[in-house]
Tab-separated table of C-alpha atoms and ligand atoms in Angstrom:
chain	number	residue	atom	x	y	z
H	1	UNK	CA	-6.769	17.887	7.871
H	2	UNK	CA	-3.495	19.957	8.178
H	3	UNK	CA	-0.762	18.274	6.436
H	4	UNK	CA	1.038	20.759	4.083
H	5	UNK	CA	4.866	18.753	3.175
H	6	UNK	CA	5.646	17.338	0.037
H	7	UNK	CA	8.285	14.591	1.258
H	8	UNK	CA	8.097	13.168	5.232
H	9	UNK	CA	11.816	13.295	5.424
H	10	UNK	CA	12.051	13.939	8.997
H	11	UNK	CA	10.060	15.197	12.319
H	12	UNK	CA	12.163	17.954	12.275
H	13	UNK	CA	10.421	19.889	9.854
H	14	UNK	CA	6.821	18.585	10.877
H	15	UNK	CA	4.368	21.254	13.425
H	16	UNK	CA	2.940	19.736	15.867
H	17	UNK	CA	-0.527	19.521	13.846
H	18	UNK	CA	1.026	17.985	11.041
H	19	UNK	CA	1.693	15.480	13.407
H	20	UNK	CA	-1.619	14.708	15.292
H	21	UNK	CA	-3.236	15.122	11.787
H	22	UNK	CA	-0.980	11.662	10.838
H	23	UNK	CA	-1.787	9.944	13.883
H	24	UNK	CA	-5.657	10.637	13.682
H	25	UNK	CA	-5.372	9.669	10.540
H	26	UNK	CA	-3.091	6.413	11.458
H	27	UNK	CA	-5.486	5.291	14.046
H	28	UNK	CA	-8.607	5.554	11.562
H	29	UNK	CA	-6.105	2.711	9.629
H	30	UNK	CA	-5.480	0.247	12.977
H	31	UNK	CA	-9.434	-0.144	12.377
H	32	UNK	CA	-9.193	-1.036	9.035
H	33	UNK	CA	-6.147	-3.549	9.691
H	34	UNK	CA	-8.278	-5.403	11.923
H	35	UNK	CA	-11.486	-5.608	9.641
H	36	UNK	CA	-11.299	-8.995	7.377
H	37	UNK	CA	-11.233	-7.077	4.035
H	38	UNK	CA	-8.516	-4.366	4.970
H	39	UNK	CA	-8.736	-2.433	1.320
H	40	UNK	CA	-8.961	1.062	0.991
H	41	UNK	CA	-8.274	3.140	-2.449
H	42	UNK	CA	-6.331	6.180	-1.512
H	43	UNK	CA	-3.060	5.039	-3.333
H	44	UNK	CA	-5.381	3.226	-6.530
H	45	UNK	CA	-3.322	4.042	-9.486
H	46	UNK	CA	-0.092	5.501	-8.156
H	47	UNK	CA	3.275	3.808	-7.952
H	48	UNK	CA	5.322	3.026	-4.865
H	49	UNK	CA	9.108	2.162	-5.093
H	50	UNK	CA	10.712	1.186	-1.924
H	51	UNK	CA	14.283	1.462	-2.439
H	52	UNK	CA	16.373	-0.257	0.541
H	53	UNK	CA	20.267	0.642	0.163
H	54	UNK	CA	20.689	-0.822	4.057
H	55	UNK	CA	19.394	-3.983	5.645
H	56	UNK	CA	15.361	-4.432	6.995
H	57	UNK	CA	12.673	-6.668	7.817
H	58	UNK	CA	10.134	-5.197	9.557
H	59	UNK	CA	10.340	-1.216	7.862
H	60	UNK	CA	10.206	-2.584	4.468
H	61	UNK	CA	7.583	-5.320	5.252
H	62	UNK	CA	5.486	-2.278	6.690
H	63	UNK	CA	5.741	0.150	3.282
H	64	UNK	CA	5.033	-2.636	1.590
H	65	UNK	CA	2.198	-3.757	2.868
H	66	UNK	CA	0.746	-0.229	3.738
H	67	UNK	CA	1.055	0.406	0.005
H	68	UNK	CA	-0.459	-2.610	-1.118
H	69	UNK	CA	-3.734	-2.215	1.714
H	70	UNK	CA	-4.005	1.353	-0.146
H	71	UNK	CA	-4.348	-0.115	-3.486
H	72	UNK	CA	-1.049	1.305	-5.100
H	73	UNK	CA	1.593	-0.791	-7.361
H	74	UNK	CA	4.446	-1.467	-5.164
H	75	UNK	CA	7.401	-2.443	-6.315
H	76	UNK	CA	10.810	-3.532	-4.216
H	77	UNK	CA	14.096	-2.418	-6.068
H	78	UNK	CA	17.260	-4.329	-4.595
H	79	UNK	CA	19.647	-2.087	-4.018
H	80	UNK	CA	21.961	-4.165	-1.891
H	81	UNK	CA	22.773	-6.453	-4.566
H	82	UNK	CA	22.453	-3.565	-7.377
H	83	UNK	CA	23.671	-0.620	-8.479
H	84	UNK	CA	25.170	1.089	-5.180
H	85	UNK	CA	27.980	-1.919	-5.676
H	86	UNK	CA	28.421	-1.181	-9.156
H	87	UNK	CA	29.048	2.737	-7.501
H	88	UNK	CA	25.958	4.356	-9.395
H	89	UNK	CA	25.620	8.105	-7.577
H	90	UNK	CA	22.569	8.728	-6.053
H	91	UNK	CA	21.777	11.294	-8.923
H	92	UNK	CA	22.111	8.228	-11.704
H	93	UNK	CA	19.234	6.795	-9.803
H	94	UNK	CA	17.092	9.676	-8.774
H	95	UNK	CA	17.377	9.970	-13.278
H	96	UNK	CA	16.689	6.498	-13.499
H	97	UNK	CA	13.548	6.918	-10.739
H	98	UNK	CA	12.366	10.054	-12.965
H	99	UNK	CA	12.220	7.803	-16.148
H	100	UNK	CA	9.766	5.479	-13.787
H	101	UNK	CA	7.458	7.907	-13.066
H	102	UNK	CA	6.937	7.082	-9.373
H	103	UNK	CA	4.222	8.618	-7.269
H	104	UNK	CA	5.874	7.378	-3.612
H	105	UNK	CA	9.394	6.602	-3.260
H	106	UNK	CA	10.327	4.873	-0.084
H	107	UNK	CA	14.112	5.579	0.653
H	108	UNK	CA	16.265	3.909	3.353
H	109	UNK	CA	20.554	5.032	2.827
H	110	UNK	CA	22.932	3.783	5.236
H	111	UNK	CA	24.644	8.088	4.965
H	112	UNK	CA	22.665	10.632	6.906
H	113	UNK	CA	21.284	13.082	4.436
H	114	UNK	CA	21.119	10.921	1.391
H	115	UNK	CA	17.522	10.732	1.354
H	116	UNK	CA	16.908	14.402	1.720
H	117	UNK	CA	19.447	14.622	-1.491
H	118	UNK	CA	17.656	12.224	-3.577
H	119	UNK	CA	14.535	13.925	-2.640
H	120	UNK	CA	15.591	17.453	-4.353
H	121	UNK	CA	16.229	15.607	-7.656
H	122	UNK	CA	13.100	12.870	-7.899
H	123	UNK	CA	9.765	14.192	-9.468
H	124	UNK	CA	7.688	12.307	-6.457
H	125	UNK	CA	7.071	12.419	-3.103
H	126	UNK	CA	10.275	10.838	-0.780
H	127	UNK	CA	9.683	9.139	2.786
H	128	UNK	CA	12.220	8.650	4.661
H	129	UNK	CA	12.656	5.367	5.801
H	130	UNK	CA	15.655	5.632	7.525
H	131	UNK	CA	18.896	7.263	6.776
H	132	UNK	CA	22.183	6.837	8.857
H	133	UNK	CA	22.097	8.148	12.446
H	134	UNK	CA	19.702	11.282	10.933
H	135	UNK	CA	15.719	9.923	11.531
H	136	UNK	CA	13.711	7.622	10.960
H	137	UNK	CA	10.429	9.554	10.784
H	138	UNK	CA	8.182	7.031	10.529
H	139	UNK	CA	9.593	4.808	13.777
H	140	UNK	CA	9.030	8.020	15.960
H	141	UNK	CA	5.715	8.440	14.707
H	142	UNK	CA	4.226	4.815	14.759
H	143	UNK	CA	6.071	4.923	18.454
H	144	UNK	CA	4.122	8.235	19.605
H	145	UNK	CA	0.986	6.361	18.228
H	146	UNK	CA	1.435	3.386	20.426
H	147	UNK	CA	2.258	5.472	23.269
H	148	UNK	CA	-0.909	7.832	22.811
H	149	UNK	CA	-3.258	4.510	22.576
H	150	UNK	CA	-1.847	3.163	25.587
H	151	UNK	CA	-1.308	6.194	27.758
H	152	UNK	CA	-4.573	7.998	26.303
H	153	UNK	CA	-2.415	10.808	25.659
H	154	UNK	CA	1.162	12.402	23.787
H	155	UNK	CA	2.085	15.173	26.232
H	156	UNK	CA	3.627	15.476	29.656
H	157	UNK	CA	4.539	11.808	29.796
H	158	UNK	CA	8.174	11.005	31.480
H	159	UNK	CA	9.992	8.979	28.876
H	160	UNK	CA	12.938	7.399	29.409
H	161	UNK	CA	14.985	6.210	25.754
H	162	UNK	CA	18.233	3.939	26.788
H	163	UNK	CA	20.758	2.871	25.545
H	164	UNK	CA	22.957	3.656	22.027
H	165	UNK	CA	21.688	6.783	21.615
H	166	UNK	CA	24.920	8.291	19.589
H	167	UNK	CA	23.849	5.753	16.945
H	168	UNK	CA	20.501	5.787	16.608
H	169	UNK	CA	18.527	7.797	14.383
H	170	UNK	CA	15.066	6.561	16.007
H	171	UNK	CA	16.370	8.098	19.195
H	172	UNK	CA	17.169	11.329	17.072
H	173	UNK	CA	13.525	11.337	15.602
H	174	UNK	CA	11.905	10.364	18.814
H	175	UNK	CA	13.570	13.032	21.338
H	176	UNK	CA	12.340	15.650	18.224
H	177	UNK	CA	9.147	14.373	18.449
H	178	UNK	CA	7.957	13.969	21.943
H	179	UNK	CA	9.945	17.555	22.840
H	180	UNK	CA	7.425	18.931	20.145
H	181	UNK	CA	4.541	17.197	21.788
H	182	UNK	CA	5.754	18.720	25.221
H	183	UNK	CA	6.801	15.524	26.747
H	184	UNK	CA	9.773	15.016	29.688
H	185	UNK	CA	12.443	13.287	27.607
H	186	UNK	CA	15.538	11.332	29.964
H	187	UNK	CA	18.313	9.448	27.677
H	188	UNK	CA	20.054	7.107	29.508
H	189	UNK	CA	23.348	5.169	28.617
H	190	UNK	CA	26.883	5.077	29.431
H	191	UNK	CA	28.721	8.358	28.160
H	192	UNK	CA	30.665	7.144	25.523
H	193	UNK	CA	26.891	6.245	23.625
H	194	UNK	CA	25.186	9.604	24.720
H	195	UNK	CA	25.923	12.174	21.990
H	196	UNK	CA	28.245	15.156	23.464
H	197	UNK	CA	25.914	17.679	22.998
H	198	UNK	CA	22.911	15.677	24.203
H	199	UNK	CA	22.402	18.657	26.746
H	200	UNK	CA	21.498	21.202	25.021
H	201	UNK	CA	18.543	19.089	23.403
H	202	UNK	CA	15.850	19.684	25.986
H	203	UNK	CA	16.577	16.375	27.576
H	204	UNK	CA	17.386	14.903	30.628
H	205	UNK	CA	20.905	12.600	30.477
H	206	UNK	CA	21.294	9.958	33.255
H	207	UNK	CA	24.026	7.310	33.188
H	208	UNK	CA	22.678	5.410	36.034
H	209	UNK	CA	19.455	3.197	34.561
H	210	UNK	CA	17.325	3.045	38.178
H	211	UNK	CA	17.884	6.788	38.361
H	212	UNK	CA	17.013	7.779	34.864
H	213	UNK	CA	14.087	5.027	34.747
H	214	UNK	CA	12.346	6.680	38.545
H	215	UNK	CA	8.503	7.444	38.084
H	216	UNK	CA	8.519	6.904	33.936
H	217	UNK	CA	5.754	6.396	31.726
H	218	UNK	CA	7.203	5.385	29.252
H	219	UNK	CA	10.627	2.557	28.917
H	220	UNK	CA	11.996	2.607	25.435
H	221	UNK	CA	15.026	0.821	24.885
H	222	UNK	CA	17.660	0.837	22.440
H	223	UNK	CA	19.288	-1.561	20.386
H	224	UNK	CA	23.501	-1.816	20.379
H	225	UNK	CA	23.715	-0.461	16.748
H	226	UNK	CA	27.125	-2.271	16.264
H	227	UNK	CA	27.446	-1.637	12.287
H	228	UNK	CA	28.000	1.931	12.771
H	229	UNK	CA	30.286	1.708	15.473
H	230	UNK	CA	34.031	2.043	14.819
H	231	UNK	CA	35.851	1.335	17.616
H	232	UNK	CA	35.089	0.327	21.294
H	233	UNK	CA	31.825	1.415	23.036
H	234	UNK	CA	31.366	-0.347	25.723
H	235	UNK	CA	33.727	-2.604	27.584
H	236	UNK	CA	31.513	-6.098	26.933
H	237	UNK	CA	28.296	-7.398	26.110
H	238	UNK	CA	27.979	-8.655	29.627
H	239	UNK	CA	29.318	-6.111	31.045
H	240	UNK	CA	26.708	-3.156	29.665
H	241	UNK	CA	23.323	-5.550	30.040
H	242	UNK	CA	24.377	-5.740	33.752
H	243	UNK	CA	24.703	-1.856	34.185
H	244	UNK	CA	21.870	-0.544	31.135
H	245	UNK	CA	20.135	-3.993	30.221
H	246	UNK	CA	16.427	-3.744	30.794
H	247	UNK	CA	15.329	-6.398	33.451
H	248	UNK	CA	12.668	-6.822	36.233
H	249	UNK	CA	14.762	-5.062	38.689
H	250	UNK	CA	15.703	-2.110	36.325
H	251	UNK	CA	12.176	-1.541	35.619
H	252	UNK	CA	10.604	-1.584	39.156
H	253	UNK	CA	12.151	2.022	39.291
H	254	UNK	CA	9.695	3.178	36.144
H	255	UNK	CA	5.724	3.704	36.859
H	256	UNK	CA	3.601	0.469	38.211
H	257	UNK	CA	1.947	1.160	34.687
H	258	UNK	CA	4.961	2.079	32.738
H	259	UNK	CA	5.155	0.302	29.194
H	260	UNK	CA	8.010	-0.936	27.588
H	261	UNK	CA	9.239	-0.054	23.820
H	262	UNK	CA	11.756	-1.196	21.415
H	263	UNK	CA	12.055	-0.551	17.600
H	264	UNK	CA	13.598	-3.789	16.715
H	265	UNK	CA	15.466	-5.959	15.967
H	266	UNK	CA	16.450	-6.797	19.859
H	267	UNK	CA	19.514	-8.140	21.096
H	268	UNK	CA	17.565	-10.259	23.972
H	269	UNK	CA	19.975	-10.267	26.399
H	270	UNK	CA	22.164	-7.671	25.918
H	271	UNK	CA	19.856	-4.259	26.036
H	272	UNK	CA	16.384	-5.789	27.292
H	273	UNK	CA	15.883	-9.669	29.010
H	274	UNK	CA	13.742	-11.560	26.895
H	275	UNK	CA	11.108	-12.172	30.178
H	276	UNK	CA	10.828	-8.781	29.912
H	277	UNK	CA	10.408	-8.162	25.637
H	278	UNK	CA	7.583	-11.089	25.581
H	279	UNK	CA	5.558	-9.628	29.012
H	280	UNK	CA	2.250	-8.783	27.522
H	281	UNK	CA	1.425	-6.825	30.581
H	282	UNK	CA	4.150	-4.241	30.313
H	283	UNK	CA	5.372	-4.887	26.832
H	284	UNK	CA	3.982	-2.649	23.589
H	285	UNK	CA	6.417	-3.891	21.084
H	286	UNK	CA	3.725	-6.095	18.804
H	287	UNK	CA	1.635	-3.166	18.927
H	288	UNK	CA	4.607	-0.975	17.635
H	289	UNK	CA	4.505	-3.315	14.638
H	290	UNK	CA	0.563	-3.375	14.352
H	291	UNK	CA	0.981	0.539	14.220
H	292	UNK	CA	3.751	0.561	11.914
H	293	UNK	CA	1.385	0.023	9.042
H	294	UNK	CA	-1.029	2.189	9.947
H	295	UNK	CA	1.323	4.967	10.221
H	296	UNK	CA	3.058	3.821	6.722
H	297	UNK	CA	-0.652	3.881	5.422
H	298	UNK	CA	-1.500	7.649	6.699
H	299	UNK	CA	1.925	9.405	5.652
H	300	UNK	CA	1.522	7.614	2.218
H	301	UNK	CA	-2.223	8.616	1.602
H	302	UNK	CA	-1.694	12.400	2.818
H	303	UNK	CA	1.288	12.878	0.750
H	304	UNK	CA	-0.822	11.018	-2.037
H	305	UNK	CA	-3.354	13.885	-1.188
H	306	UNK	CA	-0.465	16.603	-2.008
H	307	UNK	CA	0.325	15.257	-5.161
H	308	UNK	CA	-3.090	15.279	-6.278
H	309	UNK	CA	-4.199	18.392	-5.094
H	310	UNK	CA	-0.302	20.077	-6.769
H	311	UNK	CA	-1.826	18.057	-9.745
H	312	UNK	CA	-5.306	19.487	-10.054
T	1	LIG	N1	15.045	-0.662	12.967
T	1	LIG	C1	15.519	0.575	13.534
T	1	LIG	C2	16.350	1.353	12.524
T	1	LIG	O1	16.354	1.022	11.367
T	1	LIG	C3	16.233	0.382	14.816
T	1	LIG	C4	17.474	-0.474	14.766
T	1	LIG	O2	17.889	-0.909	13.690
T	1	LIG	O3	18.028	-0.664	15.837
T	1	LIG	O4	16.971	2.332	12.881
């Protein structure tokens, strides 16, 4: 197994092996998920604190249960309600984390970079569960694993990712990943939500969807990430799902076979019709959940394997 890192605070950093070492491991984990007793031990004895500063249902959900199906002591610390109102700096609570003695500390920030700070001053290992528009390592990776199940493979797909890309840091982690994994990456979206350097990335950019969407593999949508938008996007609701909003006639344009992604939480009717988000036959988003833990479960026990082998 070749996973060297200390933290998972992005794909950036990751090689390619790193990666298909996780996802091996990930989909050893789907198997256990669906077995009635779904225990392991790689986490037995070692502490995991997922600290939330921003909104989530389904990432946190996912850590914790990953944690808890690896045997560690998980603990949720509120951070909404907590100290980042009472304006604690993130090095007060990295100092209050030390005194803890965490193994795993799970670390979602509404600022791009925080995590990465917090990282260089906690005595554990930091995943990144999200910060600001930066990445969101563990969405891109639980997506790549869902793709490589259903496509049988990661490389020289055509994937299309739509929608708010400016905003979103799953977009940021995905185009990362899939370039690394030599796949055809198109973004498409009006131009005021396509970053303005988007060019240089490697990628395709379309602003027209049935152009951008022609012969894909892969559909992955994007949802309208309103909170960190300060100002006008996009002229209405209405007005983008009829020119970007995934529906039947949109997606005739992909592959016969093409599936359809989307990290969640959806805006049905605004970036994907609901027909469309519930169509077992073309739709992959339960499975993006299902793999979700697994992927949690794999990054947490090889950065478990780290600490112990740093330890020994
Ligand atoms: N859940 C994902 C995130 O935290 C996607 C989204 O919120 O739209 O970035």
């Amino acid at each position: 197994m070749t996973f060297r890192s200390r933290h998972l605070l992005g794909i950036e950093p990751l090689h390619p092996v790193e990666i298909t070492t996780i996802l091996d491991l990930a989909d050893e984990y789907v198997g256990l998920n669906r077995a009635s007793v779904k225990h392991a031990d790689a986490l037995t004895g070692l502490t995991q604190i997922n600290m939330f500063f921003e909104n989530s249902t389904r990432t946190q959900a996912s850590f914790e249960l990953a944690g808890m199906r690896l045997g560690a002591d998980v603990m949720n610390m509120q951070m909404q309600a907590s100290s980042i109102k009472k304006g604690e700096t993130l090095i007060d609570t990295a100092l209050t984390l030390n005194a803890m003695h965490p193994d795993l500390l799970v670390v979602r920030h509404p600022h791009s970079g925080a995590v990465d700070l917090l990282a260089q001053k906690v005595n554990c290992a930091v995943l990144n569960a999200g910060d600001g528009r930066h990445e969101h390592p563990t969405q891109a990776l639980l997506d790549a694993l869902t793709i490589r199940r259903s496509k049988g493979r990661l490389h020289r797909l055509n994937i299309a990712i739509c929608g708010d890309i400016a905003h979103s840091r799953v977009a940021r982690s995905n185009i990362l990943l899939l370039g690394k994994m030599e796949n055809r990456v198109r973004l498409v979206g009006p131009p005021t939500l396509i970053p303005s350097g988007a060019a240089d990335w490697g990628v395709e950019v379309y602003d027209n969807m049935a152009k951008g969407l022609e012969g894909c593999d892969v559909v992955m949508m994007l949802r309208l990430q309103k909170e960190r938008m300060d100002g006008g996007f996009i002229p209405s609701e209405r007005e983008y799902y009829h020119r970007y909003g995934l529906d039947a006639e949109k997606l005739a344009h992909a592959k016969e076979d093409a599936i359809v992604m989307h990290p969640g939480p959806m805006n049905r009717g605004v970036e994907i019709d609901g027909t469309i988000a519930d169509d077992i036959n073309r739709s992959v988003i339960q499975e993006q959940v299902e793999m979700g833990v697994a992927v949690r479960m794999a990054a947490m026990d090889l950065l478990a394997r780290n600490l112990r082998a740093e330890a020994a």
